[in-house]
mmCIF file of C-alpha atoms in Angstrom:
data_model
loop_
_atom_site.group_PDB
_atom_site.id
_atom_site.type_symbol
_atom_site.label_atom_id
_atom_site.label_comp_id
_atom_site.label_asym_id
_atom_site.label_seq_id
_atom_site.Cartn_x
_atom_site.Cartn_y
_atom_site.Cartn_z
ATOM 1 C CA UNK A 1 26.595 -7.076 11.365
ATOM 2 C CA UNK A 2 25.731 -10.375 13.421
ATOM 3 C CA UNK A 3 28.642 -11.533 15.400
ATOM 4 C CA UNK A 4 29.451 -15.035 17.491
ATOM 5 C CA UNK A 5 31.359 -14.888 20.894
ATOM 6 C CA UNK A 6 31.719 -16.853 23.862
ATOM 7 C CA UNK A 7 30.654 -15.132 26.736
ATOM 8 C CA UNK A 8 34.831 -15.792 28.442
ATOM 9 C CA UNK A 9 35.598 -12.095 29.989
ATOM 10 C CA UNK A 10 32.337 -10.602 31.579
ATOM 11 C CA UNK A 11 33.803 -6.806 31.674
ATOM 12 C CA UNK A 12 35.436 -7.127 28.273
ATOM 13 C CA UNK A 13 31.959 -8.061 26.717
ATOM 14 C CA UNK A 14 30.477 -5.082 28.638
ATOM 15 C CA UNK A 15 32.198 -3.020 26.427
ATOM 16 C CA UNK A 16 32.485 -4.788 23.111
ATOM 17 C CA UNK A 17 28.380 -5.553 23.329
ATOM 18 C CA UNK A 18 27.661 -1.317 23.696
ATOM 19 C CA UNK A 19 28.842 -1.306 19.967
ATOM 20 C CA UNK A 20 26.150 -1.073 16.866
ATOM 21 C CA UNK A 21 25.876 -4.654 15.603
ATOM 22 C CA UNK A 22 23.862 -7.558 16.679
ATOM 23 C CA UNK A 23 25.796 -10.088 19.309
ATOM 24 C CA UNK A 24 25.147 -13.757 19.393
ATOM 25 C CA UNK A 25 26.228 -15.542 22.530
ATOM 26 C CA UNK A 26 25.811 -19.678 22.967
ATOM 27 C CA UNK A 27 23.698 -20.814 25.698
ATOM 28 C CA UNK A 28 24.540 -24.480 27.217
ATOM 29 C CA UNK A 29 22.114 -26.234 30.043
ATOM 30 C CA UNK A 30 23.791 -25.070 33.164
ATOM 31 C CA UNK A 31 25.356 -22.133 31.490
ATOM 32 C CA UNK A 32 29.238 -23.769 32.035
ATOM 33 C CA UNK A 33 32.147 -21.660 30.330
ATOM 34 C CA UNK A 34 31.528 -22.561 26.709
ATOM 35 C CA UNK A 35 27.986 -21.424 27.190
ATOM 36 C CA UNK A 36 27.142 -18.819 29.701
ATOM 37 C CA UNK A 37 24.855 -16.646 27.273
ATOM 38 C CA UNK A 38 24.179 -13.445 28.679
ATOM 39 C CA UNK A 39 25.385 -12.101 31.059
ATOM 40 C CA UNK A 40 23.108 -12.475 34.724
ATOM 41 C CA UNK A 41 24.684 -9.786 36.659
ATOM 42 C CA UNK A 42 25.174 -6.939 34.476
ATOM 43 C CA UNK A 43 22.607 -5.527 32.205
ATOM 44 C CA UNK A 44 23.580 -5.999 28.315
ATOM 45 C CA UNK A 45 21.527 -3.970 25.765
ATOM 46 C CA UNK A 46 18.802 -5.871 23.712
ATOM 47 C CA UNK A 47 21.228 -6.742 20.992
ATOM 48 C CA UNK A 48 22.719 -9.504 22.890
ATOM 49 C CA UNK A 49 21.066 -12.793 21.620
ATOM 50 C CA UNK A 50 21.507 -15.993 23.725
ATOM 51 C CA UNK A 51 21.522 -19.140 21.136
ATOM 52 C CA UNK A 52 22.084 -23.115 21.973
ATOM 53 C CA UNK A 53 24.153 -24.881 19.321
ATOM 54 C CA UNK A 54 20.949 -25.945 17.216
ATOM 55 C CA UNK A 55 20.263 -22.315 17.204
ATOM 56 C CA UNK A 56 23.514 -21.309 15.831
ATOM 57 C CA UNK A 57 23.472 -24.056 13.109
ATOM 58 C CA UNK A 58 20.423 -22.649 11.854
ATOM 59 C CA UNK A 59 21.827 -18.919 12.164
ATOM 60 C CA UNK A 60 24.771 -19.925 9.833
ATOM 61 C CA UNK A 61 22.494 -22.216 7.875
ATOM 62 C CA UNK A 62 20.610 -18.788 7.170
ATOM 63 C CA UNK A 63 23.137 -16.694 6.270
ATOM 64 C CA UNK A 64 22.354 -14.782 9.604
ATOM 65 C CA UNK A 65 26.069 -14.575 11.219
ATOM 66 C CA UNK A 66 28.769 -12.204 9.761
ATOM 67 C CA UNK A 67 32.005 -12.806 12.097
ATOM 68 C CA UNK A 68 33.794 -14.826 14.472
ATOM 69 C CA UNK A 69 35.033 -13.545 17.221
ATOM 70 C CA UNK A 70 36.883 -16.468 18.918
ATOM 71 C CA UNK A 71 39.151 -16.250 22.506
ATOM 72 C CA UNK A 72 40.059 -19.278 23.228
ATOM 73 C CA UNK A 73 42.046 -22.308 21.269
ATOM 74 C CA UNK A 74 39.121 -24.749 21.490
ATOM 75 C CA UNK A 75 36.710 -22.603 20.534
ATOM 76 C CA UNK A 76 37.296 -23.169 16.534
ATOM 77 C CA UNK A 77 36.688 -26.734 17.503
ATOM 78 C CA UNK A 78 33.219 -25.433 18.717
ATOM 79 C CA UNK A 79 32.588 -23.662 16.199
ATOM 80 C CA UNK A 80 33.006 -26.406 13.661
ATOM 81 C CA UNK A 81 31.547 -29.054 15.988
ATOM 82 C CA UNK A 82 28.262 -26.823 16.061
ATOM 83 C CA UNK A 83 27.797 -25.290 12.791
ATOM 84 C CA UNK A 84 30.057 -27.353 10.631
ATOM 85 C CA UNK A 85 31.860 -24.280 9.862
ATOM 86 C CA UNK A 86 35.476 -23.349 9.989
ATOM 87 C CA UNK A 87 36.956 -19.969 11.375
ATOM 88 C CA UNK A 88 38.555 -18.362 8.745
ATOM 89 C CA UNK A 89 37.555 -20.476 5.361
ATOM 90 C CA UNK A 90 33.929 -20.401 5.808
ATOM 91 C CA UNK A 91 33.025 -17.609 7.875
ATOM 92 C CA UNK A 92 35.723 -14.538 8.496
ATOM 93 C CA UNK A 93 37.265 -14.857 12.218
ATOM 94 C CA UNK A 94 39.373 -12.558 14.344
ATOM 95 C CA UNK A 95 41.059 -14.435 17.376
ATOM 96 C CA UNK A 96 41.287 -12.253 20.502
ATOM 97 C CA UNK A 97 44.154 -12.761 23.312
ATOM 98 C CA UNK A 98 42.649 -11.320 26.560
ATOM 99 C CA UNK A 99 46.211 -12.587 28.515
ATOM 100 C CA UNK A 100 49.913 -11.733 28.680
ATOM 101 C CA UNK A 101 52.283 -15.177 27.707
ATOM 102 C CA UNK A 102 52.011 -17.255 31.431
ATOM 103 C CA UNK A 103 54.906 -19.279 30.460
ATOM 104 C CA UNK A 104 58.884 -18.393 29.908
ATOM 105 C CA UNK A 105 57.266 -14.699 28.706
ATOM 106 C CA UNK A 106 60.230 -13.905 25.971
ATOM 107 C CA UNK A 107 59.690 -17.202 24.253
ATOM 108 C CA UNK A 108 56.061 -18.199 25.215
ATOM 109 C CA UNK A 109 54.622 -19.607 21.617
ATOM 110 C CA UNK A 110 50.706 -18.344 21.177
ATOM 111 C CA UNK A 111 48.380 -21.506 20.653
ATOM 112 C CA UNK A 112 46.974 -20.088 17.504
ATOM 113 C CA UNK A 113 50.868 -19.177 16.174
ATOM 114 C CA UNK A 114 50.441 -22.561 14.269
ATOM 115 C CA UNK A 115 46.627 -22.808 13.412
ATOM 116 C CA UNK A 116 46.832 -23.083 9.732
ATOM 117 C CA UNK A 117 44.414 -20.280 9.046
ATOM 118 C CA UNK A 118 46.053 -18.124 11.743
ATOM 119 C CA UNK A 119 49.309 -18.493 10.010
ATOM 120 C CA UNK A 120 47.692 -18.359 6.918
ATOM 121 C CA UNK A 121 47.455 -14.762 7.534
ATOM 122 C CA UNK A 122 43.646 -15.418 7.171
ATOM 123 C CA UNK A 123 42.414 -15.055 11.299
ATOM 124 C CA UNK A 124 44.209 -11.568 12.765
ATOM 125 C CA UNK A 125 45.281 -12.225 16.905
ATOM 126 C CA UNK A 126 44.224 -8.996 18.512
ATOM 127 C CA UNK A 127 45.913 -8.291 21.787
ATOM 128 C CA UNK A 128 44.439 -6.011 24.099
ATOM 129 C CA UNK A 129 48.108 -4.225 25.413
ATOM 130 C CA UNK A 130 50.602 -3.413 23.430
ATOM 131 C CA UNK A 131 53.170 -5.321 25.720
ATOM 132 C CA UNK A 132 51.013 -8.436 25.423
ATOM 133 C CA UNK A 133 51.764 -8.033 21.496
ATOM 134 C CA UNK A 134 55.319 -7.299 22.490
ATOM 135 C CA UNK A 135 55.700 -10.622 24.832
ATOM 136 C CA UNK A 136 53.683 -13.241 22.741
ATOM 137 C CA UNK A 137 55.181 -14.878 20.251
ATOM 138 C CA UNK A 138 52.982 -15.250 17.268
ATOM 139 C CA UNK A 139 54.738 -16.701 14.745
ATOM 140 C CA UNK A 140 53.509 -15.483 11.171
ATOM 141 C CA UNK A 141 49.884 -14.775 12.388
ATOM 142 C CA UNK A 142 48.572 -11.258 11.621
ATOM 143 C CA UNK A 143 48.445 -9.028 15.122
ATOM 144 C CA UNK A 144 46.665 -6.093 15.699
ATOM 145 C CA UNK A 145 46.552 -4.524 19.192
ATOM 146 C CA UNK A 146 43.293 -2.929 20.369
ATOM 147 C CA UNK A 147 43.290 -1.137 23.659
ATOM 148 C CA UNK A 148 40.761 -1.651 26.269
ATOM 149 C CA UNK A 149 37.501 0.465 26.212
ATOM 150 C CA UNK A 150 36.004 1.420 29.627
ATOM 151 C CA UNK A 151 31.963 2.149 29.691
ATOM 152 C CA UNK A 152 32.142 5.805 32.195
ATOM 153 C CA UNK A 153 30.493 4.516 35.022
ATOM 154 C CA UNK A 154 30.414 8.335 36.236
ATOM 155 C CA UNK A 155 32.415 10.297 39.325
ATOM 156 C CA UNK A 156 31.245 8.444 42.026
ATOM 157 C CA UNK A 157 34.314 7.746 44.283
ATOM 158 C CA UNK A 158 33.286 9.086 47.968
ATOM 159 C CA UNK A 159 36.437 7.980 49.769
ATOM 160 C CA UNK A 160 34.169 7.224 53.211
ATOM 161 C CA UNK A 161 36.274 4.044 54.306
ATOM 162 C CA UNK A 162 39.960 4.348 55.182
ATOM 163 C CA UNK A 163 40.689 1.369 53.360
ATOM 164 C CA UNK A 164 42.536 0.353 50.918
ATOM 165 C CA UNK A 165 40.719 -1.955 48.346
ATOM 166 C CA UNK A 166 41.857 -4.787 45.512
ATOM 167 C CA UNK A 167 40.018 -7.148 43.022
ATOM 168 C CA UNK A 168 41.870 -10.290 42.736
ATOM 169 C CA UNK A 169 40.430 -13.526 41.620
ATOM 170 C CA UNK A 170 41.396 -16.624 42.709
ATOM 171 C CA UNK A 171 44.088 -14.878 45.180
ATOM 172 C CA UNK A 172 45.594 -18.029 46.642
ATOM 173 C CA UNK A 173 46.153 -20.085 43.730
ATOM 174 C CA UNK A 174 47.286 -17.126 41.229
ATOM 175 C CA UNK A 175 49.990 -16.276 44.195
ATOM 176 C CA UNK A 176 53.269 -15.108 42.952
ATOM 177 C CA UNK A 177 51.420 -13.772 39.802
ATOM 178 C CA UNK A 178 48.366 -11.818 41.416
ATOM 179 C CA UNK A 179 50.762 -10.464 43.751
ATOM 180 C CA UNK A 180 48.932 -12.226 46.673
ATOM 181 C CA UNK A 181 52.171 -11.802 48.399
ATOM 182 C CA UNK A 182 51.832 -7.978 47.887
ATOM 183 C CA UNK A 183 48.492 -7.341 49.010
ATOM 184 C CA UNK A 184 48.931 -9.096 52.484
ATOM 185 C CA UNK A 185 51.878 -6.897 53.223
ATOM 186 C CA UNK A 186 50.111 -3.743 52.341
ATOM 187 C CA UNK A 187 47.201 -5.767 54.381
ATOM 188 C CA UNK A 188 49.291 -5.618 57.478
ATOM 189 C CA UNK A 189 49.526 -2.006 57.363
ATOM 190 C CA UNK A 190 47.178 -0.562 56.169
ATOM 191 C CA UNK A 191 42.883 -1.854 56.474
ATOM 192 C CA UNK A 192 42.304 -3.064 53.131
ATOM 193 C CA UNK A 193 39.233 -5.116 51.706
ATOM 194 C CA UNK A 194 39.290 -7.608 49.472
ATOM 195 C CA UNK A 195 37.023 -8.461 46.281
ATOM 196 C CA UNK A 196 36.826 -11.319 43.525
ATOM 197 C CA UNK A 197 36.338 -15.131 43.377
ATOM 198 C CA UNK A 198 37.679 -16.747 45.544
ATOM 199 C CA UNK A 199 39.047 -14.106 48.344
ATOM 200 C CA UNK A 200 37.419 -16.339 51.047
ATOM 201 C CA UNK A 201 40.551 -18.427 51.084
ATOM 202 C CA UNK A 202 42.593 -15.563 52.254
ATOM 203 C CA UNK A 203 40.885 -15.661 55.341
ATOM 204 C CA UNK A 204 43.836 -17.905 57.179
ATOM 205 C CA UNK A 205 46.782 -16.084 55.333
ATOM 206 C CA UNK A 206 45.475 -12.668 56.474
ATOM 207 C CA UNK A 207 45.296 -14.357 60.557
ATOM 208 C CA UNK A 208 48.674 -14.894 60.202
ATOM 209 C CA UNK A 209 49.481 -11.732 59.662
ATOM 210 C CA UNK A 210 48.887 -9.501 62.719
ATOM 211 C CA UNK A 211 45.247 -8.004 63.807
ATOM 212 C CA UNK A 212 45.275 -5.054 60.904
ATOM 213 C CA UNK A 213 45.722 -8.065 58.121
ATOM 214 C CA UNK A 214 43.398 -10.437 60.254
ATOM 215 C CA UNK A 215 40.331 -7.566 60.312
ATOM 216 C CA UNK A 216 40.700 -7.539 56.700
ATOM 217 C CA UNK A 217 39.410 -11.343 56.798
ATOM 218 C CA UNK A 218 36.190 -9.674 57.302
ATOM 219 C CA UNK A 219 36.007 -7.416 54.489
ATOM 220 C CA UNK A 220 36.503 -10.482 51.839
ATOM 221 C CA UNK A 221 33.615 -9.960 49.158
ATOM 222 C CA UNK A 222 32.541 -11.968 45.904
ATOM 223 C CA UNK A 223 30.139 -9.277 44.064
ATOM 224 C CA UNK A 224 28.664 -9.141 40.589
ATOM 225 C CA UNK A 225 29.996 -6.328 38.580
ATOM 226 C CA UNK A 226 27.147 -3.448 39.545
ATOM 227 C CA UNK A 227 27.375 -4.278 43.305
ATOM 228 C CA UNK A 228 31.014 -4.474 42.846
ATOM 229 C CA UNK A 229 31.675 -0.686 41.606
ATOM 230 C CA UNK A 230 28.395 0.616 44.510
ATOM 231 C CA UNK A 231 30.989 -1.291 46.782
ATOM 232 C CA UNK A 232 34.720 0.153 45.340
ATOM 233 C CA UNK A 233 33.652 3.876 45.147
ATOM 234 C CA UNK A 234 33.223 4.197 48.825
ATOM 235 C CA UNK A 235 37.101 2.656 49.564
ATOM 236 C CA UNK A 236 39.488 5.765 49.849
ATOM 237 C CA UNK A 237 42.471 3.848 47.115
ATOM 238 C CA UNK A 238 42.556 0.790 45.263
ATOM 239 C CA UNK A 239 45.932 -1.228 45.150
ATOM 240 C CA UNK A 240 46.749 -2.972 41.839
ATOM 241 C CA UNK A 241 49.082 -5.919 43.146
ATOM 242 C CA UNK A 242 49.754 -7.628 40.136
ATOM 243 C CA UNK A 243 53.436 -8.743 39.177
ATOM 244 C CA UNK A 244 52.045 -10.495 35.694
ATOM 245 C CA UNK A 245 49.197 -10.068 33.899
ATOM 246 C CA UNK A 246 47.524 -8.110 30.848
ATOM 247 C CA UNK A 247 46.152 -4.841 31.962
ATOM 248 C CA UNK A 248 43.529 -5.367 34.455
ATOM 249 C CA UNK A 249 39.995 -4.029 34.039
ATOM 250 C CA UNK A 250 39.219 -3.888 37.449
ATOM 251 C CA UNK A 251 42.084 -1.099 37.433
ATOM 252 C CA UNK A 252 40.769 0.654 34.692
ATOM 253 C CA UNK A 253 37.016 0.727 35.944
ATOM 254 C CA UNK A 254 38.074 1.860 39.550
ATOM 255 C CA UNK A 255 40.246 4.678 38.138
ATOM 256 C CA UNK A 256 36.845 5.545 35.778
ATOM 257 C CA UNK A 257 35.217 5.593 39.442
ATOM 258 C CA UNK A 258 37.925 7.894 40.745
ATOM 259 C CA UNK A 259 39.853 6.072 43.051
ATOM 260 C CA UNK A 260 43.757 6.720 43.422
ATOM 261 C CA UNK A 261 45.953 3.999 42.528
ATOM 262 C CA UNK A 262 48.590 1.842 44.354
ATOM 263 C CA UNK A 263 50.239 -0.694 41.832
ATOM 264 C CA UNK A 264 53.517 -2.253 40.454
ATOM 265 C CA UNK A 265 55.496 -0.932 37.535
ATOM 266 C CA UNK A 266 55.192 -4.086 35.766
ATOM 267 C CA UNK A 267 53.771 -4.774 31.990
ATOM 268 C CA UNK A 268 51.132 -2.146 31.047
ATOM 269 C CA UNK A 269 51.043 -0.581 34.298
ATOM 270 C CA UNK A 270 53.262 2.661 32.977
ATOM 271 C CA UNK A 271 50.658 3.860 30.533
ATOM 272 C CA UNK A 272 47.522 2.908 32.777
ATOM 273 C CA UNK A 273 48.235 4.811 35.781
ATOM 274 C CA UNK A 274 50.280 8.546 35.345
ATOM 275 C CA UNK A 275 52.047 9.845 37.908
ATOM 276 C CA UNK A 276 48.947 12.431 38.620
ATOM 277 C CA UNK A 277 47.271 9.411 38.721
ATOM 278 C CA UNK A 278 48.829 6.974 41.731
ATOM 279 C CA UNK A 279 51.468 5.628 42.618
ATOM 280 C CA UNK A 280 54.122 3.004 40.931
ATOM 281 C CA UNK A 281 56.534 1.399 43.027
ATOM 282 C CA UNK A 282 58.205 -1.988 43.314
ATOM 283 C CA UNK A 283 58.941 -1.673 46.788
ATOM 284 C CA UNK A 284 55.738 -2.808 49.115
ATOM 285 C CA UNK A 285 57.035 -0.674 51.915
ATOM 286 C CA UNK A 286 56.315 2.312 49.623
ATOM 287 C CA UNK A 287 52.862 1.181 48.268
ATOM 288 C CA UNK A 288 51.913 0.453 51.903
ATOM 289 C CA UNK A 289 53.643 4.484 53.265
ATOM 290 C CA UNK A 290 51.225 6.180 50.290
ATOM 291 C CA UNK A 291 48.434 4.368 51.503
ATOM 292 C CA UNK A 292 48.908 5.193 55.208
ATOM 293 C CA UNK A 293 49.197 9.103 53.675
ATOM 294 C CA UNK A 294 46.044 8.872 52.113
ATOM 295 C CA UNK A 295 43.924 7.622 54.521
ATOM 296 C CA UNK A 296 44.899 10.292 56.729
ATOM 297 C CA UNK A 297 44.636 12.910 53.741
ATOM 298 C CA UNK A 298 41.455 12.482 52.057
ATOM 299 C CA UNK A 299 41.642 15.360 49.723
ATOM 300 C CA UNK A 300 45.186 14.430 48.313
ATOM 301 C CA UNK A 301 43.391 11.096 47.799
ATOM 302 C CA UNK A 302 40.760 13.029 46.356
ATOM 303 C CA UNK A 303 42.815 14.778 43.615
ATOM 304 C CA UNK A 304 44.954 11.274 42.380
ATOM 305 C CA UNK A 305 41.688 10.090 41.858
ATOM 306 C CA UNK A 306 40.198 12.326 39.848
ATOM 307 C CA UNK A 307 43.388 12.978 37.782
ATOM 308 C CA UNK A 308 42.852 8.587 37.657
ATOM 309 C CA UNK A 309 39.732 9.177 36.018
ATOM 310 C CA UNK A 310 40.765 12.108 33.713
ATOM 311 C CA UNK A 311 43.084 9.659 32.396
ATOM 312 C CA UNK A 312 41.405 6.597 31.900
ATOM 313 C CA UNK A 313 38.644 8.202 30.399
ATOM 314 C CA UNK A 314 41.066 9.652 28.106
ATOM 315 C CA UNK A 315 43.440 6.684 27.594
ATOM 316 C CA UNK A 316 40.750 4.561 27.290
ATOM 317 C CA UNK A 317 37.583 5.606 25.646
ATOM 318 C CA UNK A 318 34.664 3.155 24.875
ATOM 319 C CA UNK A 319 33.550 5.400 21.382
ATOM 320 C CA UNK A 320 37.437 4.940 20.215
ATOM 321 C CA UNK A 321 37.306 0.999 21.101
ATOM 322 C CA UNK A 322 34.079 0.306 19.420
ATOM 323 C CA UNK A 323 35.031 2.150 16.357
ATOM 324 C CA UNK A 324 38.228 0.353 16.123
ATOM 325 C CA UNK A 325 36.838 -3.222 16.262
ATOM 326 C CA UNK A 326 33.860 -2.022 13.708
ATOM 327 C CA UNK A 327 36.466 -0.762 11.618
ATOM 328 C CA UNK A 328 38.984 -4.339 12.235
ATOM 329 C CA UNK A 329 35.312 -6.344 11.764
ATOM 330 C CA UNK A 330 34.365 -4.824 8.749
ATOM 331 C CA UNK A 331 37.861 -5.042 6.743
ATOM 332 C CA UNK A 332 37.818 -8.933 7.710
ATOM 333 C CA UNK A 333 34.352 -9.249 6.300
ATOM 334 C CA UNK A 334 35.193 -7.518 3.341
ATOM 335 C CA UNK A 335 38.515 -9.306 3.061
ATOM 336 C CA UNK A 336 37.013 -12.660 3.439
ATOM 337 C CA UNK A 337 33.873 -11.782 1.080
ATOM 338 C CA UNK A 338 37.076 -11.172 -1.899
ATOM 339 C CA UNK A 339 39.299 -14.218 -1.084
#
């Protein structure tokens, strides 16, 4: 089948693009979030088809587009604004909720709760954890919870820095909630290095923080996805500082690589990362202890991580996810095509 999404989570799409249908992505002059086409950094299979609205309307116009796959509120407004269709009455839709709740968690209302077709039982809200199904509160809407699927990127964790690495965007701004907090204790103790958008504004919160936090200003990178696993396989353990959010690829895809895992036991973490696999802990002290151990023990490093990739390449297979949103795809075609 032919299928529209916005090009919103670049290692999500990684994954969902590997599957067996056509993917149609809109392209927008200066490729800004509602249009980014493909992605630049990263090399998506042929099947990936970059469109500008015109494009699109002529798509639908030609019977040429199957499914929906929408991940944001605004984008049914797109949609309609584009095509002239509407998610859910004229062309079958699945809504996809990449985050956990950011407000009061328990009682956080999703933004598609209310949509009429959501409610309407006619537009399913896929959550990618279980606990973000758990947390969100979705009204009447259909939910379905699909678990992440992680492309193998092979064994290629070589441990050759003593450092400790991490992968948060936006670090400063997402504080409290990326665990920013965390990472510059553990930074204090331990070398670490630093990747995502963004890092460079740790720079003068790690100087304040003694000389082992203020070498890690240094090791602050922003790296497309490719450079950024070359990069992570060479640290000896990734740390996972995260006090809220839905299950973090960046996790996942390390642990593929075969790095042992530092994290907290907060939302999803429990089923991401065994105890074979890392270590859970809310106490930074801890986190920051394990690490010290493993960079002076390279082969117990060694054998977290590769019980860290047993598992996610168990947990979290890419054949299981693609066959599961075929499967979800399909029934909402089929659904639609008998309402």
């Amino acid at each position: 089948m032919r299928v529209l999404l916005w090009h919103v989570h670049g290692s999500w799409t990684t994954a969902f693009v590997q599957g067996g249908h056509e993917y149609l992505v809109p392209v927008l002059p200066g490729r800004p979030a509602d249009g980014r086409g493909r992605a630049r950094t990263w090399d998506w299979p042929a099947s990936v088809h970059e469109l500008t609205p015109d494009g699109l309307r002529r798509a639908f116009d030609e019977g040429g587009v199957d499914a929906v796959l929408l991940q944001r509120p605004h984008e049914a407004r797109l949609l309609r604004a584009w095509t002239g269709r509407r998610a859910g009455h004229d062309v079958p839709a699945v809504y996809l909720e990449h985050d956990a709740p950011g407000g009061p968690a328990a009682a956080t209302r999703h933004p598609m709760a209310d949509a009429d077709v959501v409610a309407g039982g006619r537009v399913p809200v896929v959550h990618v954890t279980g606990f973000n199904a758990l947390m969100w509160d979705t009204g009447r809407a259909r939910t379905v919870v699909i678990d992440h699927g992680v492309p193998d990127p092979g064994p290629r964790w070589t441990g050759e820095r003593a450092h400790v690495a991490a992968v948060v965007n936006e670090p400063v701004r997402r504080w409290r909630a990326a665990g920013t907090d965390v990472l510059l204790h553990v930074a204090s103790r331990v070398p670490a290095e630093v990747y995502g958008m963004g890092t460079e504004h740790l720079a003068e919160h790690l100087g304040t923080r003694g000389p082992t936090a203020a070498a890690t200003a240094g090791r602050l990178y922003d790296l497309p996805q490719a450079a950024l696993h070359d990069r992570l396989a060479g640290a000896r353990a990734y740390l996972h500082p995260y006090r809220w959010t839905s299950l973090g690829l960046a996790l996942l895809e390390a642990m593929a690589l075969g790095l042992p895992v530092l994290a907290l036991p907060v939302t999803e973490a429990y089923a991401a990362v065994p105890p074979s696999a890392g270590v859970l802990s809310t106490d930074p002290d801890e986190l920051a202890a394990v690490a010290r151990r493993w960079l002076a023990d390279p082969a117990e490093a060694a054998a977290y991580g590769k019980a860290a990739r047993e598992h996610v390449l168990t947990r979290y297979p890419l054949d299981v996810f693609l066959d599961r949103w075929t499967t979800l795809l399909d029934q909402e075609v089929s659904a639609w095509a008998r309402a």
